[in-house]
Coordinates of C-alpha atoms in Angstrom, one line a residue:
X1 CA -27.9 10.0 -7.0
X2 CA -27.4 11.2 -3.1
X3 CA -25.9 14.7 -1.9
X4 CA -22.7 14.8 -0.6
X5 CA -21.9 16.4 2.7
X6 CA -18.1 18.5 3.1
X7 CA -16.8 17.3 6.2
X8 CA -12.9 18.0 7.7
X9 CA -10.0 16.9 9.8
X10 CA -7.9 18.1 12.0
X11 CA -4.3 16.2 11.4
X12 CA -1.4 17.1 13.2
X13 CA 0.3 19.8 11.2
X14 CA 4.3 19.8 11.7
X15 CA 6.1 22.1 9.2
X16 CA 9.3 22.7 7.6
X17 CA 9.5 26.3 7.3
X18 CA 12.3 26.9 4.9
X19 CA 12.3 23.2 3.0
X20 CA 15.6 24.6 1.3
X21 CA 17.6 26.3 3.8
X22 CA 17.1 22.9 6.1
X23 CA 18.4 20.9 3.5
X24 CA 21.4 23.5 2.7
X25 CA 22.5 23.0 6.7
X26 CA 22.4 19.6 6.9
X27 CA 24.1 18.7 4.1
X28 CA 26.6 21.8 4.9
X29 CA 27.4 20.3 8.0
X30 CA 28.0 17.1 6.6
X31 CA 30.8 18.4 3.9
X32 CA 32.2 19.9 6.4
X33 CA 33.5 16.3 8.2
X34 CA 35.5 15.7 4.8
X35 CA 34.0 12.2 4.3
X36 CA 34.9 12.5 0.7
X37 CA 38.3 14.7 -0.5
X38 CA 36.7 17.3 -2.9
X39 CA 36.7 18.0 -5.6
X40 CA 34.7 14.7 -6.2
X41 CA 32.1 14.4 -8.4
X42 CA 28.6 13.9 -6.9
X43 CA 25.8 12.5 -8.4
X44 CA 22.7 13.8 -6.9
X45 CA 19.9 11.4 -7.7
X46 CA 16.0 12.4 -7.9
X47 CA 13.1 11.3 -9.8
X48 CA 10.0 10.4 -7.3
X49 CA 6.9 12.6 -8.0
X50 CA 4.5 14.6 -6.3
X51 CA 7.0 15.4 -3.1
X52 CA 6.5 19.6 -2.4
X53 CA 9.2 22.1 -3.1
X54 CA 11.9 19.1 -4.6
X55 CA 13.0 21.2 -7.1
X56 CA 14.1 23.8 -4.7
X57 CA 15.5 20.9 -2.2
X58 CA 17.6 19.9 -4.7
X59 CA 18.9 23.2 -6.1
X60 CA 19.9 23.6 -2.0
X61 CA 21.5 20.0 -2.3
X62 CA 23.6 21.0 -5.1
X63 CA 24.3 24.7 -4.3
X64 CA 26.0 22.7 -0.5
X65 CA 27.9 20.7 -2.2
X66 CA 29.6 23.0 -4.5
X67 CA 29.9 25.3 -1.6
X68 CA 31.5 22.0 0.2
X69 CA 34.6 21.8 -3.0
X70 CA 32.2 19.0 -4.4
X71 CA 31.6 19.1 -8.2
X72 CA 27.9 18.0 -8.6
X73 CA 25.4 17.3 -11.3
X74 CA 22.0 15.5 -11.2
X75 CA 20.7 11.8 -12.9
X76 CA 17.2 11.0 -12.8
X77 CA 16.2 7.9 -10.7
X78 CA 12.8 7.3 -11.6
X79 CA 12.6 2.9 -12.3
X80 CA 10.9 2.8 -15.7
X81 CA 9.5 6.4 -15.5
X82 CA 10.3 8.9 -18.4
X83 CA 9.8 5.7 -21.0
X84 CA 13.6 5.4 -19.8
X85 CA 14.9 7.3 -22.7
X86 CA 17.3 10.2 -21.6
X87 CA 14.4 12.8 -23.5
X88 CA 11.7 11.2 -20.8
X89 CA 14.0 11.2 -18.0
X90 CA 14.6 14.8 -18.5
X91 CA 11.3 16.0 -19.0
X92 CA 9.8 14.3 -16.0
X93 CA 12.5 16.1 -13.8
X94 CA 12.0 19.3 -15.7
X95 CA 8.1 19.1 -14.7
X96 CA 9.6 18.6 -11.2
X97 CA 11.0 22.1 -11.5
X98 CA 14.3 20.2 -11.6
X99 CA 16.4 21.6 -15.1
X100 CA 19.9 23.1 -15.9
X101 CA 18.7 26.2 -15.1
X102 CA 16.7 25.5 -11.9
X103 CA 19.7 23.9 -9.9
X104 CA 22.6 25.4 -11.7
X105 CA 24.3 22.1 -12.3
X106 CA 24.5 19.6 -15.3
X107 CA 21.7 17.1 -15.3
X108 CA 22.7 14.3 -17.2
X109 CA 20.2 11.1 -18.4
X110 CA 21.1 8.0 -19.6
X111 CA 19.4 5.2 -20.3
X112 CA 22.6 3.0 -19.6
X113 CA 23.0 1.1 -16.7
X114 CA 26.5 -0.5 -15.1
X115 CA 26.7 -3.8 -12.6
X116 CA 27.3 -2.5 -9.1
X117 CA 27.5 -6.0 -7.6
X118 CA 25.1 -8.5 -6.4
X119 CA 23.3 -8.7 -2.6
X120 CA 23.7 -11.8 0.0
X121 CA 21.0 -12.7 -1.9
X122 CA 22.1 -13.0 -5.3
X123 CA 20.3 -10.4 -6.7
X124 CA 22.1 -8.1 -9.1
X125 CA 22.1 -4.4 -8.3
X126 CA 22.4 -1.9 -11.5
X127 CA 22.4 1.9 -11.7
X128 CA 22.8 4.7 -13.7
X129 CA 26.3 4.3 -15.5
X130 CA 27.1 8.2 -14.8
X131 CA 26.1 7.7 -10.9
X132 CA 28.1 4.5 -11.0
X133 CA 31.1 6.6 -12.7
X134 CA 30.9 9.8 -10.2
X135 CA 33.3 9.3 -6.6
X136 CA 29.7 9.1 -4.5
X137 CA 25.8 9.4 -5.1
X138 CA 23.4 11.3 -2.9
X139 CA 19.8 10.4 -3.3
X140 CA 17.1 13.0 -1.8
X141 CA 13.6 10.8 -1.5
X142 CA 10.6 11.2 0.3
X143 CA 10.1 8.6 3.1
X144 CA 6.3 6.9 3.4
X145 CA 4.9 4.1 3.4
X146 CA 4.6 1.9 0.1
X147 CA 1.8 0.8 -1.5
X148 CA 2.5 -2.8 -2.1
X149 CA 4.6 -4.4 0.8
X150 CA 5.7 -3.9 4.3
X151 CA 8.9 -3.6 5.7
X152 CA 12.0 -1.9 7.6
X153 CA 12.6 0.7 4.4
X154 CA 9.8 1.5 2.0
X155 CA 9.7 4.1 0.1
X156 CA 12.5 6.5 0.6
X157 CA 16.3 7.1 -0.2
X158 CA 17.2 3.9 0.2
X159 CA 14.0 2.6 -2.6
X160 CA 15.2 5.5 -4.9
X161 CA 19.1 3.8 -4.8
X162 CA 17.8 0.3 -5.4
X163 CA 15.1 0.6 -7.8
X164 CA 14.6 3.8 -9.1
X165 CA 18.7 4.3 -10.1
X166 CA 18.5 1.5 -12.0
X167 CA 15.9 2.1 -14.5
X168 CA 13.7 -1.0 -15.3
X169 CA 16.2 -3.6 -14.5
X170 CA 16.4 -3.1 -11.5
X171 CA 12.8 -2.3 -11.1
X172 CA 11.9 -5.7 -12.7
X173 CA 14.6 -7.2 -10.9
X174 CA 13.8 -6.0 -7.4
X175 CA 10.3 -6.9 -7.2
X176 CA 10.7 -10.0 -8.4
X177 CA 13.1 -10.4 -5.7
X178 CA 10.8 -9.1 -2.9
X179 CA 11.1 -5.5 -2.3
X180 CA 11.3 -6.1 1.4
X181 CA 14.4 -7.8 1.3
X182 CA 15.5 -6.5 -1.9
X183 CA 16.4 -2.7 -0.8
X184 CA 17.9 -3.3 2.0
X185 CA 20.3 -5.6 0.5
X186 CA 21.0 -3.5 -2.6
X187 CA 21.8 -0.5 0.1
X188 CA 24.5 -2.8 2.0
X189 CA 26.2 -3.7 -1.5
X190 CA 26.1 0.3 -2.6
X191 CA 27.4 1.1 0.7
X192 CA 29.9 -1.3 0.8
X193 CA 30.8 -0.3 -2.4
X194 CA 31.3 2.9 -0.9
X195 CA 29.0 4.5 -3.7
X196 CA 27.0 6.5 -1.2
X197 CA 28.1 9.6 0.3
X198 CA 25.0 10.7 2.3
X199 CA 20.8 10.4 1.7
X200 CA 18.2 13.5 2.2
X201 CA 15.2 12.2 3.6
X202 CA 11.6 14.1 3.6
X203 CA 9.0 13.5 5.5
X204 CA 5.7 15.1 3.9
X205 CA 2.3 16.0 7.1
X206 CA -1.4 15.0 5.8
X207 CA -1.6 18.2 4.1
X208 CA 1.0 17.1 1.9
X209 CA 3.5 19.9 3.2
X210 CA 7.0 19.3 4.7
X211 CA 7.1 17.9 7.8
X212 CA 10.7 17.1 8.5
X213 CA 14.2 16.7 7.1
X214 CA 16.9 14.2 7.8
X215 CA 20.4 13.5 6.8
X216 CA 20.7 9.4 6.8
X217 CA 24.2 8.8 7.1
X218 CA 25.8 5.3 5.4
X219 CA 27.3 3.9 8.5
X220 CA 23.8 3.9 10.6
X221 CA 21.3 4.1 7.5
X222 CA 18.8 0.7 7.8
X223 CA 18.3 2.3 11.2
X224 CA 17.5 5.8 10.8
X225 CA 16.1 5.7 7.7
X226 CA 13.1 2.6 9.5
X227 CA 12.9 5.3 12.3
X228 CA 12.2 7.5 10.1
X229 CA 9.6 5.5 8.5
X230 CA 7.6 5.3 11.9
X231 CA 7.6 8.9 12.0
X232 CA 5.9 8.8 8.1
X233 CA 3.4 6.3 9.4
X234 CA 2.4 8.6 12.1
X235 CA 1.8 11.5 9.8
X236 CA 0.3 9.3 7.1
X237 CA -3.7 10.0 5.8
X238 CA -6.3 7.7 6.4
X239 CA -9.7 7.0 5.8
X240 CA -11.3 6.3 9.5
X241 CA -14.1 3.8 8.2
X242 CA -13.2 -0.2 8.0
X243 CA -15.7 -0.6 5.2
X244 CA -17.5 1.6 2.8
X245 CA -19.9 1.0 -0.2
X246 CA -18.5 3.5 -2.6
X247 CA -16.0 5.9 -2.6
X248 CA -15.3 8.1 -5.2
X249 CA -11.4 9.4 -5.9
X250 CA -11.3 12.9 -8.2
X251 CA -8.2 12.3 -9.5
X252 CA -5.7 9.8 -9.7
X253 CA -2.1 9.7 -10.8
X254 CA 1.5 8.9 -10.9
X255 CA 2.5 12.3 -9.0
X256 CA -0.1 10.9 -6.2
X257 CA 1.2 7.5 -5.5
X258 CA 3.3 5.3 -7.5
X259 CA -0.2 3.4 -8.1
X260 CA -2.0 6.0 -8.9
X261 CA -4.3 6.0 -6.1
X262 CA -2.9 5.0 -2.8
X263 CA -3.7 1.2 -1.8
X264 CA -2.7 2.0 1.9
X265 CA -6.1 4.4 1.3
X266 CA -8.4 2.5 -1.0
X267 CA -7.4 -1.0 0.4
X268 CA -3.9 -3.0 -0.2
X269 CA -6.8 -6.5 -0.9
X270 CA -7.0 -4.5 -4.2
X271 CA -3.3 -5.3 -5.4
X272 CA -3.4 -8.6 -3.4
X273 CA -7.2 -10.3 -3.3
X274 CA -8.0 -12.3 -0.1
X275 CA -5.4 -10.9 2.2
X276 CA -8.4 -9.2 4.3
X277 CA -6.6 -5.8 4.6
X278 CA -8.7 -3.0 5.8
X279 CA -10.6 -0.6 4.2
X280 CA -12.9 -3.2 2.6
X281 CA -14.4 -0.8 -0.3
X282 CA -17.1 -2.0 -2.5
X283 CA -16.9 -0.1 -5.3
X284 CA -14.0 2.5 -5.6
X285 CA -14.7 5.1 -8.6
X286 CA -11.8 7.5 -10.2
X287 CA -12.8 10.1 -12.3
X288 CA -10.1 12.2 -13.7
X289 CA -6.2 11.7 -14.7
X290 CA -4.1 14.1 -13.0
X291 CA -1.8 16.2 -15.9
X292 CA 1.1 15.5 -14.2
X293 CA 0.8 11.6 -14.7
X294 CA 2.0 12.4 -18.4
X295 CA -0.9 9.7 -19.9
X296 CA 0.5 7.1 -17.1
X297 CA -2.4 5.9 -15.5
X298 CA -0.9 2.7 -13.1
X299 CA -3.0 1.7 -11.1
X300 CA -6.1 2.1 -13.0
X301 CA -7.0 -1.6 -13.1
X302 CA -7.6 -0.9 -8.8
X303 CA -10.9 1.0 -9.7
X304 CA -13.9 -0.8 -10.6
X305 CA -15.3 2.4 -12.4
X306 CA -13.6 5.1 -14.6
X307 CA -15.4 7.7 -16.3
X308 CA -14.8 8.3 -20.1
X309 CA -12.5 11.0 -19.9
X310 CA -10.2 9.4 -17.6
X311 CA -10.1 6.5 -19.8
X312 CA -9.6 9.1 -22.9
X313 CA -6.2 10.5 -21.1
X314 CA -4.7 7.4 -20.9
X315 CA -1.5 6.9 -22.6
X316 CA -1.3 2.8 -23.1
X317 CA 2.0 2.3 -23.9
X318 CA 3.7 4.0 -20.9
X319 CA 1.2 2.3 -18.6
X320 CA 2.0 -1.0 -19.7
X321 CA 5.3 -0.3 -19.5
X322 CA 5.3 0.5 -16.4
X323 CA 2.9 -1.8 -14.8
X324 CA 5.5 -4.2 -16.4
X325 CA 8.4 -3.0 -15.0
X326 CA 6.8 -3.2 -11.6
X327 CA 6.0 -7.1 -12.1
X328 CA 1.6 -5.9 -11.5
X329 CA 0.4 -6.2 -15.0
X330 CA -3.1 -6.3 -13.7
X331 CA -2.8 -2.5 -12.7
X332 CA -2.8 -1.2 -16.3
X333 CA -6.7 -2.8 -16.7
X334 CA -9.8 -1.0 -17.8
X335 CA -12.3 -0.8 -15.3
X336 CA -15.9 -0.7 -16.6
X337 CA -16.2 2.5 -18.4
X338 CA -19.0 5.4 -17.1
X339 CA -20.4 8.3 -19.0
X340 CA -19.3 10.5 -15.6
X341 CA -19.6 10.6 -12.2
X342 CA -23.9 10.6 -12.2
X343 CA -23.4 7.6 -14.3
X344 CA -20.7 6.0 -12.5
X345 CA -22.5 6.6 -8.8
X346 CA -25.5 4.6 -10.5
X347 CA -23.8 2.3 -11.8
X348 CA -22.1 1.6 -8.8
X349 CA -25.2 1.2 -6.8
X350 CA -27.0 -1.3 -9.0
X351 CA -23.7 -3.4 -8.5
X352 CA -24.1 -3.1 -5.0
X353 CA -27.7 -3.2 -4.9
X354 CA -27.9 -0.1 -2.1
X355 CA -30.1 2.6 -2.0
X356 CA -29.0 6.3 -1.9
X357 CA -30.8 6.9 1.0
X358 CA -28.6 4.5 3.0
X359 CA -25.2 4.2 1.1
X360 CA -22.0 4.4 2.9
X361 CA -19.9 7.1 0.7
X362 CA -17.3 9.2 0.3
X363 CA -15.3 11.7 -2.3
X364 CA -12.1 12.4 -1.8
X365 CA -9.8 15.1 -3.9
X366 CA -7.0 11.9 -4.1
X367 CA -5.3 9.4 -1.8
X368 CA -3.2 12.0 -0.7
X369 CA -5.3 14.7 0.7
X370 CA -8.0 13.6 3.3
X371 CA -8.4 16.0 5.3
X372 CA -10.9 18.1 3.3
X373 CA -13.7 15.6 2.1
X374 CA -17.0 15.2 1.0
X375 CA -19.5 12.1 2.9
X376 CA -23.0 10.6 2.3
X377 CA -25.7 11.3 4.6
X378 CA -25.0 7.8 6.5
X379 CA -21.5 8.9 7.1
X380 CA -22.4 12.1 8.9
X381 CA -24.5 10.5 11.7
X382 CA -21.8 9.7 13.7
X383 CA -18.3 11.1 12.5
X384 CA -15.2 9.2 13.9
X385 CA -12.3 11.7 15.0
X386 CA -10.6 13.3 13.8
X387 CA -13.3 14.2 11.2
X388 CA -15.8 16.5 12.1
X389 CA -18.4 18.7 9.9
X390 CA -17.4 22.3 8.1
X391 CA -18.8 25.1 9.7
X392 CA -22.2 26.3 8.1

């Protein structure tokens, strides 16, 4: 073994004071320009994990539109999360802080999904059958970068309309199409359609707090919603070192990335071998499964070492299903199994053949919160910005 050393960032730190009350005004202002004759129904569509204060975001979604003559309720959007039953679906919004209750509309599941048309590129675009069935859909998303493709929308409203509305068929079917030109696509025929009434749009800084808020409006949405992605790229966490010999992640999980851990953090060659992506990372260790990942460890099969108990929370049959779904069956693989993290580190360096005194490591919390971490002795010798050491 070798001791670990806390070091820290300083990331720039814009902040959303009042999450809810931001959200309330701008899609206040928006009812307000009569787009759609209330009383229609709205279906406000929300799923994605692990974005801060949702549940009260979309309480202040719905409580606007009511207050606009709208008649809302809430559907799930999650792909293949939830096991796609309605009993799933509803309890992975309910650990979102998102219920009956919460945001004082219906929220109705379903595991049915309804033809909304096909894209210039013959791909066909289902969603929910109750968010086809209301007068318009608002999705509220966070927007950052994906973990498996680049492109003018990622992950955002837009991704949570074209995949995550419609349930594993349209997860299957999207990235089989190419996500990249897939979303976009499925956003024209929705718009077209005239399914979409407006998008909220989050933007989350490196401390995983609220950044900024956007309405994305359907007439100029591809535009704002891949400016908006710029901005996300600018805020996003990264490790500052090109190559590593070990890093070790504390806990990995569905609510911190859609694969688990981050491959934007841990290195995108990971998902796709040979493609020379940066950071090169020769042995990446994940200790623990995060509670909120419900047993759905995706992205496991990215680690080369798991420790016992993470492989002992692992619920098999909703990981398969969704690494499935999402067309990377290699992401539900066991990685060699350690006793715990002693064991893992050693085993990690007799695979690399490195000794402790010279290894090139770091421990990070998860993929999405760098900027309090923990570095060999190597590492600290010279510390690229904007990591410095903890005082004392």
């Amino acid at each position: 073994m070798f001791e670990f050393f806390d070091v820290e960032a300083t990331f720039p730190r814009p902040k959303e004071a009042n999450p809810g009350e931001k959200v309330a005004v701008l899609a206040g202002k928006f009812t307000n320009l009569r787009r759609l004759p209330p009383p229609g129904r709205i279906a406000v569509a929300v799923g994605s994990r692990g974005i801060t204060a949702i549940g009260e975001m979309t309480a202040s979604l719905v409580g606007a539109l009511k207050a606009g003559g709208y008649d809302p309720f809430v559907v799930p959007a999650m792909g293949s999360h939830g096991g796609e039953t309605p009993e799933g679906q509803l309890k992975t919004l309910a650990s979102l802080g998102i219920t009956e209750e919460t945001v004082k509309a219906p929220v109705i599941a379903t595991s049915e999904v309804v033809s909304a048309g096909k894209t210039r590129s013959g791909v066909e675009v289902f969603i929910d059958k109750n968010a086809f069935e209301a007068d318009a859909i608002v999705p509220i998303n966070r927007i950052k970068p994906h973990t498996a493709f680049r492109g003018r929308l990622e992950s955002g409203p837009a991704k949570l309309l074209a995949v995550g509305l419609g349930k594993s068929r349209s997860a299957a079917l999207m990235h089989r199409a190419g996500l990249a030109t897939a979303i976009p696509e499925a956003l024209q025929v929705l718009i077209e359609a005239e399914k979409v009434l407006f998008g909220i749009a989050i933007l989350e800084n490196p401390y995983g707090e609220t950044a900024h808020i956007e309405l994305v409006a359907p007439q100029n949405w591809l535009e704002e919603e891949s400016l908006l992605l710029n901005r996300a790229w600018e805020l996003y966490p990264r490790l500052p070192w090109e190559k590593l010999d070990i890093l070790v992640v504390e806990r990995m999980g569905k609510d911190i990335s859609g694969t688990g851990m981050d491959l934007n953090v841990i290195g995108m060659s990971r998902r796709f071998p040979g493609s020379g992506t940066l950071p090169e990372i020769g042995r990446v260790i994940a200790l623990e499964l995060t509670a909120g990942s419900g047993g759905n460890a995706t992205g496991l099969g990215y680690a080369d070492i798991v420790t016992r108990k993470l492989a002992g929370a692992v619920n098999w049959e909703k990981t398969r299903f969704n690494c499935a779904a999402s067309g990377f069956p290699e992401a539900a693989r066991l990685p060699f199994v350690s006793l715990g993290e002693p064991d893992a580190i050693k085993k990690a360096l007799s695979d690399l053949n490195i000794s402790s005194k010279h290894v090139r490591a770091a421990k990070i919390p998860d993929t999405s919160h760098l900027h309090k971490i923990q570095v060999s002795r190597a590492l600290t010798e010279d510390l690229p910005e904007p990591f410095h050491k903890c005082a004392g």
